[in-house]
Short mmCIF file of N, CA and C in Angstrom, two decimals:
data_model
loop_
_atom_site.label_atom_id
_atom_site.label_comp_id
_atom_site.label_asym_id
_atom_site.label_seq_id
_atom_site.Cartn_x
_atom_site.Cartn_y
_atom_site.Cartn_z
N MET A 3 -87.59 4.98 184.30
CA MET A 3 -87.79 3.90 185.26
C MET A 3 -86.50 3.74 186.07
N PRO A 4 -86.63 3.64 187.40
CA PRO A 4 -85.42 3.52 188.22
C PRO A 4 -84.73 2.17 188.00
N GLU A 5 -83.46 2.18 188.28
CA GLU A 5 -82.67 0.95 188.19
C GLU A 5 -82.94 0.12 189.44
N PHE A 6 -83.38 -1.11 189.26
CA PHE A 6 -83.70 -1.97 190.40
C PHE A 6 -82.57 -2.96 190.64
N SER A 7 -82.27 -3.16 191.91
CA SER A 7 -81.33 -4.20 192.28
C SER A 7 -82.04 -5.54 192.17
N GLU A 8 -81.30 -6.61 192.31
CA GLU A 8 -81.90 -7.93 192.26
C GLU A 8 -82.90 -8.12 193.38
N SER A 9 -82.58 -7.61 194.57
CA SER A 9 -83.51 -7.75 195.70
C SER A 9 -84.75 -6.87 195.49
N ASP A 10 -84.59 -5.69 194.85
CA ASP A 10 -85.75 -4.85 194.53
C ASP A 10 -86.65 -5.56 193.53
N ALA A 11 -86.06 -6.17 192.52
CA ALA A 11 -86.83 -6.89 191.52
C ALA A 11 -87.61 -8.05 192.16
N ALA A 12 -86.98 -8.72 193.11
CA ALA A 12 -87.67 -9.81 193.82
C ALA A 12 -88.82 -9.26 194.65
N ALA A 13 -88.61 -8.11 195.29
CA ALA A 13 -89.68 -7.49 196.09
C ALA A 13 -90.85 -7.07 195.21
N VAL A 14 -90.55 -6.52 194.03
CA VAL A 14 -91.61 -6.13 193.10
C VAL A 14 -92.40 -7.36 192.67
N SER A 15 -91.72 -8.43 192.37
CA SER A 15 -92.39 -9.66 191.96
C SER A 15 -93.26 -10.22 193.08
N THR A 16 -92.75 -10.20 194.30
CA THR A 16 -93.53 -10.68 195.45
C THR A 16 -94.75 -9.81 195.67
N LEU A 17 -94.57 -8.48 195.57
CA LEU A 17 -95.69 -7.55 195.75
C LEU A 17 -96.76 -7.80 194.69
N ARG A 18 -96.35 -7.92 193.43
CA ARG A 18 -97.29 -8.18 192.34
C ARG A 18 -98.09 -9.45 192.60
N SER A 19 -97.39 -10.50 192.94
CA SER A 19 -98.04 -11.78 193.17
C SER A 19 -99.01 -11.71 194.36
N ALA A 20 -98.59 -11.08 195.45
CA ALA A 20 -99.44 -10.99 196.63
C ALA A 20 -100.67 -10.13 196.37
N VAL A 21 -100.48 -9.00 195.69
CA VAL A 21 -101.61 -8.11 195.40
C VAL A 21 -102.61 -8.82 194.49
N MET A 22 -102.12 -9.54 193.51
CA MET A 22 -103.02 -10.25 192.60
C MET A 22 -103.81 -11.34 193.33
N ARG A 23 -103.13 -12.12 194.17
CA ARG A 23 -103.83 -13.18 194.92
C ARG A 23 -104.85 -12.59 195.88
N LEU A 24 -104.46 -11.53 196.60
CA LEU A 24 -105.37 -10.90 197.54
C LEU A 24 -106.56 -10.29 196.81
N SER A 25 -106.31 -9.65 195.68
CA SER A 25 -107.38 -9.06 194.89
C SER A 25 -108.37 -10.13 194.42
N ARG A 26 -107.85 -11.24 193.96
CA ARG A 26 -108.71 -12.33 193.50
C ARG A 26 -109.58 -12.84 194.65
N ARG A 27 -108.98 -12.99 195.82
CA ARG A 27 -109.72 -13.48 196.99
C ARG A 27 -110.76 -12.45 197.44
N LEU A 28 -110.42 -11.17 197.37
CA LEU A 28 -111.38 -10.11 197.73
C LEU A 28 -112.57 -10.11 196.77
N ARG A 29 -112.30 -10.28 195.48
CA ARG A 29 -113.38 -10.30 194.49
C ARG A 29 -114.36 -11.44 194.75
N ASN A 30 -113.88 -12.51 195.36
CA ASN A 30 -114.77 -13.64 195.66
C ASN A 30 -115.68 -13.36 196.84
N GLN A 31 -115.42 -12.32 197.58
CA GLN A 31 -116.27 -11.93 198.71
C GLN A 31 -117.39 -11.03 198.18
N ARG A 32 -118.32 -11.63 197.47
CA ARG A 32 -119.35 -10.86 196.78
C ARG A 32 -120.68 -10.95 197.50
N VAL A 33 -121.44 -9.87 197.42
CA VAL A 33 -122.79 -9.84 197.97
C VAL A 33 -123.79 -10.20 196.89
N GLU A 34 -123.57 -9.66 195.70
CA GLU A 34 -124.50 -9.85 194.58
C GLU A 34 -123.81 -10.70 193.51
N GLU A 35 -124.18 -11.98 193.48
CA GLU A 35 -123.53 -12.93 192.57
C GLU A 35 -123.91 -12.70 191.10
N SER A 36 -125.01 -12.00 190.85
CA SER A 36 -125.44 -11.83 189.46
C SER A 36 -124.66 -10.74 188.73
N LEU A 37 -123.85 -9.97 189.46
CA LEU A 37 -123.07 -8.91 188.83
C LEU A 37 -121.66 -9.40 188.52
N THR A 38 -121.18 -9.05 187.33
CA THR A 38 -119.81 -9.39 186.97
C THR A 38 -118.86 -8.42 187.67
N PRO A 39 -117.58 -8.80 187.80
CA PRO A 39 -116.61 -7.86 188.37
C PRO A 39 -116.57 -6.52 187.62
N THR A 40 -116.73 -6.56 186.31
CA THR A 40 -116.72 -5.33 185.52
C THR A 40 -117.93 -4.46 185.86
N GLU A 41 -119.09 -5.07 186.00
CA GLU A 41 -120.28 -4.31 186.38
C GLU A 41 -120.11 -3.68 187.76
N MET A 42 -119.56 -4.44 188.68
CA MET A 42 -119.30 -3.90 190.02
C MET A 42 -118.33 -2.73 189.95
N GLN A 43 -117.32 -2.85 189.11
CA GLN A 43 -116.33 -1.78 188.99
C GLN A 43 -116.96 -0.51 188.41
N VAL A 44 -117.84 -0.65 187.45
CA VAL A 44 -118.53 0.51 186.88
C VAL A 44 -119.38 1.18 187.95
N LEU A 45 -120.09 0.38 188.75
CA LEU A 45 -120.89 0.95 189.83
C LEU A 45 -120.01 1.67 190.85
N ALA A 46 -118.85 1.08 191.16
CA ALA A 46 -117.92 1.71 192.10
C ALA A 46 -117.39 3.02 191.53
N THR A 47 -117.11 3.06 190.24
CA THR A 47 -116.64 4.29 189.61
C THR A 47 -117.71 5.37 189.68
N LEU A 48 -118.96 5.01 189.41
CA LEU A 48 -120.04 5.98 189.52
C LEU A 48 -120.19 6.49 190.95
N ALA A 49 -120.04 5.60 191.92
CA ALA A 49 -120.14 6.01 193.32
C ALA A 49 -119.00 6.95 193.69
N ARG A 50 -117.82 6.66 193.20
CA ARG A 50 -116.63 7.45 193.53
C ARG A 50 -116.60 8.78 192.79
N CYS A 51 -116.96 8.77 191.52
CA CYS A 51 -116.78 9.96 190.66
C CYS A 51 -118.09 10.69 190.36
N GLY A 52 -119.22 10.08 190.65
CA GLY A 52 -120.49 10.70 190.33
C GLY A 52 -120.94 10.36 188.92
N SER A 53 -122.04 10.95 188.51
CA SER A 53 -122.62 10.69 187.19
C SER A 53 -121.60 10.98 186.10
N ALA A 54 -121.73 10.22 185.00
CA ALA A 54 -120.79 10.38 183.88
C ALA A 54 -121.47 9.95 182.59
N SER A 55 -120.94 10.43 181.50
CA SER A 55 -121.43 9.98 180.19
C SER A 55 -120.86 8.58 179.93
N PRO A 56 -121.48 7.83 179.04
CA PRO A 56 -120.92 6.51 178.70
C PRO A 56 -119.47 6.60 178.21
N GLY A 57 -119.15 7.64 177.43
CA GLY A 57 -117.78 7.81 176.95
C GLY A 57 -116.80 8.03 178.08
N GLU A 58 -117.19 8.85 179.05
CA GLU A 58 -116.32 9.08 180.22
C GLU A 58 -116.11 7.79 181.00
N LEU A 59 -117.19 7.03 181.19
CA LEU A 59 -117.06 5.75 181.89
C LEU A 59 -116.15 4.79 181.14
N ALA A 60 -116.27 4.75 179.82
CA ALA A 60 -115.42 3.87 179.02
C ALA A 60 -113.95 4.24 179.21
N ARG A 61 -113.65 5.53 179.19
CA ARG A 61 -112.26 5.97 179.40
C ARG A 61 -111.77 5.61 180.80
N LYS A 62 -112.59 5.85 181.80
CA LYS A 62 -112.18 5.56 183.18
C LYS A 62 -111.97 4.08 183.41
N GLU A 63 -112.76 3.27 182.73
CA GLU A 63 -112.67 1.81 182.92
C GLU A 63 -111.77 1.13 181.89
N HIS A 64 -111.22 1.92 180.97
CA HIS A 64 -110.31 1.39 179.94
C HIS A 64 -110.96 0.30 179.09
N VAL A 65 -112.19 0.59 178.67
CA VAL A 65 -112.89 -0.31 177.75
C VAL A 65 -113.36 0.50 176.55
N GLN A 66 -113.69 -0.18 175.48
CA GLN A 66 -114.18 0.48 174.28
C GLN A 66 -115.62 0.97 174.52
N PRO A 67 -116.00 2.10 173.92
CA PRO A 67 -117.36 2.62 174.11
C PRO A 67 -118.49 1.62 173.84
N PRO A 68 -118.40 0.80 172.76
CA PRO A 68 -119.49 -0.18 172.57
C PRO A 68 -119.61 -1.17 173.74
N SER A 69 -118.48 -1.55 174.33
CA SER A 69 -118.52 -2.45 175.49
C SER A 69 -119.20 -1.77 176.67
N MET A 70 -118.88 -0.49 176.88
CA MET A 70 -119.50 0.24 177.98
C MET A 70 -121.00 0.39 177.75
N THR A 71 -121.39 0.61 176.52
CA THR A 71 -122.82 0.72 176.21
C THR A 71 -123.55 -0.56 176.61
N ARG A 72 -122.94 -1.73 176.34
CA ARG A 72 -123.55 -3.01 176.72
C ARG A 72 -123.60 -3.15 178.25
N ILE A 73 -122.52 -2.75 178.92
CA ILE A 73 -122.48 -2.86 180.38
C ILE A 73 -123.56 -1.98 181.00
N ILE A 74 -123.68 -0.76 180.50
CA ILE A 74 -124.70 0.16 181.02
C ILE A 74 -126.10 -0.40 180.80
N ALA A 75 -126.33 -0.99 179.62
CA ALA A 75 -127.64 -1.58 179.32
C ALA A 75 -127.96 -2.71 180.30
N MET A 76 -126.97 -3.53 180.61
CA MET A 76 -127.19 -4.63 181.57
C MET A 76 -127.49 -4.08 182.96
N LEU A 77 -126.74 -3.07 183.38
CA LEU A 77 -126.95 -2.47 184.70
C LEU A 77 -128.30 -1.77 184.77
N GLU A 78 -128.70 -1.14 183.67
CA GLU A 78 -130.00 -0.46 183.64
C GLU A 78 -131.13 -1.49 183.73
N GLU A 79 -130.96 -2.60 183.02
CA GLU A 79 -131.96 -3.67 183.05
C GLU A 79 -132.13 -4.23 184.46
N LYS A 80 -131.05 -4.23 185.23
CA LYS A 80 -131.08 -4.73 186.62
C LYS A 80 -131.52 -3.66 187.62
N GLY A 81 -131.80 -2.46 187.11
CA GLY A 81 -132.26 -1.38 187.98
C GLY A 81 -131.16 -0.73 188.79
N LEU A 82 -129.90 -0.83 188.33
CA LEU A 82 -128.77 -0.33 189.11
C LEU A 82 -128.23 1.00 188.61
N VAL A 83 -128.58 1.37 187.38
CA VAL A 83 -128.21 2.69 186.86
C VAL A 83 -129.41 3.26 186.12
N ARG A 84 -129.37 4.57 185.95
CA ARG A 84 -130.39 5.24 185.14
C ARG A 84 -129.68 6.19 184.18
N ARG A 85 -130.27 6.34 183.03
CA ARG A 85 -129.76 7.29 182.03
C ARG A 85 -130.67 8.52 182.07
N GLU A 86 -130.03 9.68 182.04
CA GLU A 86 -130.77 10.93 182.02
C GLU A 86 -130.17 11.83 180.95
N PRO A 87 -130.93 12.75 180.44
CA PRO A 87 -130.39 13.66 179.43
C PRO A 87 -129.21 14.46 180.00
N HIS A 88 -128.21 14.66 179.17
CA HIS A 88 -127.05 15.48 179.56
C HIS A 88 -127.54 16.91 179.77
N PRO A 89 -127.12 17.58 180.85
CA PRO A 89 -127.63 18.93 181.11
C PRO A 89 -127.22 19.96 180.07
N ASP A 90 -126.10 19.74 179.38
CA ASP A 90 -125.60 20.72 178.42
C ASP A 90 -125.78 20.31 176.97
N ASP A 91 -125.91 19.02 176.73
CA ASP A 91 -125.98 18.51 175.35
C ASP A 91 -127.06 17.44 175.29
N ARG A 92 -128.22 17.78 174.81
CA ARG A 92 -129.37 16.86 174.79
C ARG A 92 -129.15 15.64 173.89
N ARG A 93 -128.10 15.66 173.08
CA ARG A 93 -127.81 14.49 172.23
C ARG A 93 -127.15 13.39 173.04
N GLN A 94 -126.62 13.73 174.22
CA GLN A 94 -125.92 12.76 175.06
C GLN A 94 -126.76 12.41 176.29
N VAL A 95 -126.30 11.37 176.98
CA VAL A 95 -126.94 10.98 178.24
C VAL A 95 -125.88 10.97 179.33
N VAL A 96 -126.37 11.03 180.55
CA VAL A 96 -125.52 10.90 181.73
C VAL A 96 -126.02 9.69 182.49
N VAL A 97 -125.09 8.88 182.95
CA VAL A 97 -125.43 7.66 183.69
C VAL A 97 -125.17 7.91 185.16
N SER A 98 -126.12 7.51 186.00
CA SER A 98 -125.93 7.62 187.45
C SER A 98 -126.42 6.34 188.10
N SER A 99 -125.91 6.08 189.29
CA SER A 99 -126.30 4.86 190.00
C SER A 99 -127.59 5.09 190.77
N THR A 100 -128.29 4.01 191.04
CA THR A 100 -129.54 4.07 191.80
C THR A 100 -129.25 3.77 193.26
N GLU A 101 -130.27 3.97 194.10
CA GLU A 101 -130.14 3.64 195.52
C GLU A 101 -129.85 2.15 195.71
N GLN A 102 -130.44 1.32 194.88
CA GLN A 102 -130.20 -0.13 194.96
C GLN A 102 -128.72 -0.43 194.71
N ALA A 103 -128.12 0.23 193.73
CA ALA A 103 -126.70 0.01 193.44
C ALA A 103 -125.85 0.46 194.62
N GLU A 104 -126.18 1.60 195.19
CA GLU A 104 -125.42 2.10 196.33
C GLU A 104 -125.52 1.16 197.52
N SER A 105 -126.69 0.57 197.71
CA SER A 105 -126.88 -0.40 198.79
C SER A 105 -126.01 -1.65 198.56
N ILE A 106 -125.99 -2.14 197.32
CA ILE A 106 -125.16 -3.30 196.99
C ILE A 106 -123.69 -2.98 197.23
N LEU A 107 -123.25 -1.81 196.80
CA LEU A 107 -121.85 -1.42 197.00
C LEU A 107 -121.51 -1.33 198.48
N ASN A 108 -122.39 -0.73 199.27
CA ASN A 108 -122.14 -0.60 200.71
C ASN A 108 -122.07 -1.97 201.38
N GLN A 109 -122.99 -2.86 201.02
CA GLN A 109 -122.98 -4.21 201.59
C GLN A 109 -121.72 -4.97 201.17
N SER A 110 -121.34 -4.80 199.91
CA SER A 110 -120.15 -5.47 199.40
C SER A 110 -118.89 -4.98 200.11
N ARG A 111 -118.78 -3.66 200.27
CA ARG A 111 -117.61 -3.10 200.98
C ARG A 111 -117.56 -3.62 202.41
N ALA A 112 -118.71 -3.65 203.07
CA ALA A 112 -118.75 -4.12 204.45
C ALA A 112 -118.32 -5.58 204.54
N LYS A 113 -118.78 -6.40 203.61
CA LYS A 113 -118.41 -7.82 203.61
C LYS A 113 -116.92 -7.98 203.37
N ARG A 114 -116.38 -7.25 202.40
CA ARG A 114 -114.95 -7.35 202.09
C ARG A 114 -114.10 -6.80 203.23
N ASP A 115 -114.53 -5.70 203.83
CA ASP A 115 -113.80 -5.14 204.97
C ASP A 115 -113.76 -6.14 206.12
N ALA A 116 -114.91 -6.77 206.40
CA ALA A 116 -114.97 -7.74 207.50
C ALA A 116 -114.06 -8.93 207.22
N TRP A 117 -114.06 -9.40 205.97
CA TRP A 117 -113.21 -10.53 205.59
C TRP A 117 -111.74 -10.16 205.75
N LEU A 118 -111.38 -8.97 205.28
CA LEU A 118 -109.99 -8.52 205.37
C LEU A 118 -109.59 -8.29 206.82
N ALA A 119 -110.49 -7.74 207.62
CA ALA A 119 -110.20 -7.53 209.04
C ALA A 119 -109.97 -8.86 209.75
N GLU A 120 -110.75 -9.86 209.36
CA GLU A 120 -110.56 -11.19 209.95
C GLU A 120 -109.18 -11.74 209.60
N LEU A 121 -108.77 -11.58 208.34
CA LEU A 121 -107.42 -12.01 207.95
C LEU A 121 -106.36 -11.26 208.74
N ALA A 122 -106.54 -9.94 208.85
CA ALA A 122 -105.57 -9.10 209.56
C ALA A 122 -105.48 -9.48 211.02
N GLY A 123 -106.56 -10.04 211.56
CA GLY A 123 -106.55 -10.50 212.96
C GLY A 123 -105.52 -11.59 213.20
N GLY A 124 -105.09 -12.26 212.15
CA GLY A 124 -104.08 -13.31 212.28
C GLY A 124 -102.66 -12.79 212.21
N LEU A 125 -102.50 -11.47 212.04
CA LEU A 125 -101.15 -10.89 211.96
C LEU A 125 -100.62 -10.57 213.35
N THR A 126 -99.32 -10.51 213.44
CA THR A 126 -98.70 -10.05 214.69
C THR A 126 -98.87 -8.53 214.77
N GLU A 127 -98.65 -7.96 215.95
CA GLU A 127 -98.72 -6.50 216.12
C GLU A 127 -97.75 -5.80 215.16
N GLU A 128 -96.56 -6.36 215.02
CA GLU A 128 -95.55 -5.76 214.14
C GLU A 128 -95.99 -5.80 212.68
N GLU A 129 -96.55 -6.94 212.26
CA GLU A 129 -97.04 -7.06 210.89
C GLU A 129 -98.19 -6.09 210.63
N TRP A 130 -99.10 -5.97 211.61
CA TRP A 130 -100.24 -5.07 211.46
C TRP A 130 -99.76 -3.61 211.37
N ALA A 131 -98.77 -3.25 212.18
CA ALA A 131 -98.22 -1.89 212.13
C ALA A 131 -97.59 -1.63 210.76
N LEU A 132 -96.87 -2.60 210.22
CA LEU A 132 -96.28 -2.44 208.88
C LEU A 132 -97.36 -2.29 207.81
N LEU A 133 -98.41 -3.08 207.93
CA LEU A 133 -99.50 -3.01 206.95
C LEU A 133 -100.22 -1.68 207.03
N ARG A 134 -100.49 -1.19 208.24
CA ARG A 134 -101.12 0.13 208.39
C ARG A 134 -100.25 1.21 207.75
N ALA A 135 -98.95 1.13 207.95
CA ALA A 135 -98.03 2.12 207.37
C ALA A 135 -97.97 1.99 205.85
N ALA A 136 -98.10 0.77 205.33
CA ALA A 136 -98.01 0.55 203.89
C ALA A 136 -99.30 0.91 203.15
N ALA A 137 -100.44 0.95 203.83
CA ALA A 137 -101.73 1.19 203.18
C ALA A 137 -101.74 2.47 202.35
N PRO A 138 -101.27 3.62 202.87
CA PRO A 138 -101.27 4.83 202.03
C PRO A 138 -100.36 4.71 200.81
N VAL A 139 -99.28 3.98 200.95
CA VAL A 139 -98.36 3.80 199.82
C VAL A 139 -99.03 2.93 198.75
N LEU A 140 -99.70 1.88 199.17
CA LEU A 140 -100.43 1.04 198.21
C LEU A 140 -101.53 1.84 197.53
N GLU A 141 -102.22 2.68 198.29
CA GLU A 141 -103.25 3.54 197.69
C GLU A 141 -102.64 4.46 196.65
N ARG A 142 -101.48 5.01 196.96
CA ARG A 142 -100.81 5.91 195.99
C ARG A 142 -100.43 5.14 194.72
N LEU A 143 -99.90 3.92 194.90
CA LEU A 143 -99.57 3.09 193.73
C LEU A 143 -100.81 2.84 192.87
N ALA A 144 -101.93 2.59 193.52
CA ALA A 144 -103.17 2.31 192.80
C ALA A 144 -103.65 3.52 192.01
N GLN A 145 -103.27 4.73 192.45
CA GLN A 145 -103.71 5.96 191.78
C GLN A 145 -102.78 6.39 190.65
N LEU A 146 -101.56 5.86 190.61
CA LEU A 146 -100.59 6.27 189.58
C LEU A 146 -100.96 5.75 188.21
#
């Protein structure tokens, strides 16, 4: 871990606080109120990564396999995922999202993008330029 100066430590703290507040506000911009944030995240992971076994989803979402089994059951009951036999191992299943789930995700992204764009409309040109430049760096941090 690099050695941080006092001003670097303050910047890290400010970044953490701002990202957490913004994330919380973005999560409140929901299309489907009956889905928990965890359920939405599982659907987003399926959309991003494609079909996966329950074990793979549990690892990607950093939850225990029994918890993922319950989440999948809830999503299946709502018609948002389907279980199919694993192509290589018939003892396992593969989970994939349905068209309804994809529609909810697309609507949710559009709503959140519109909300964020409205907020960004209140920035100065200089602030917006800085934010555009910082977006790839924030994406990289999110992937580490």
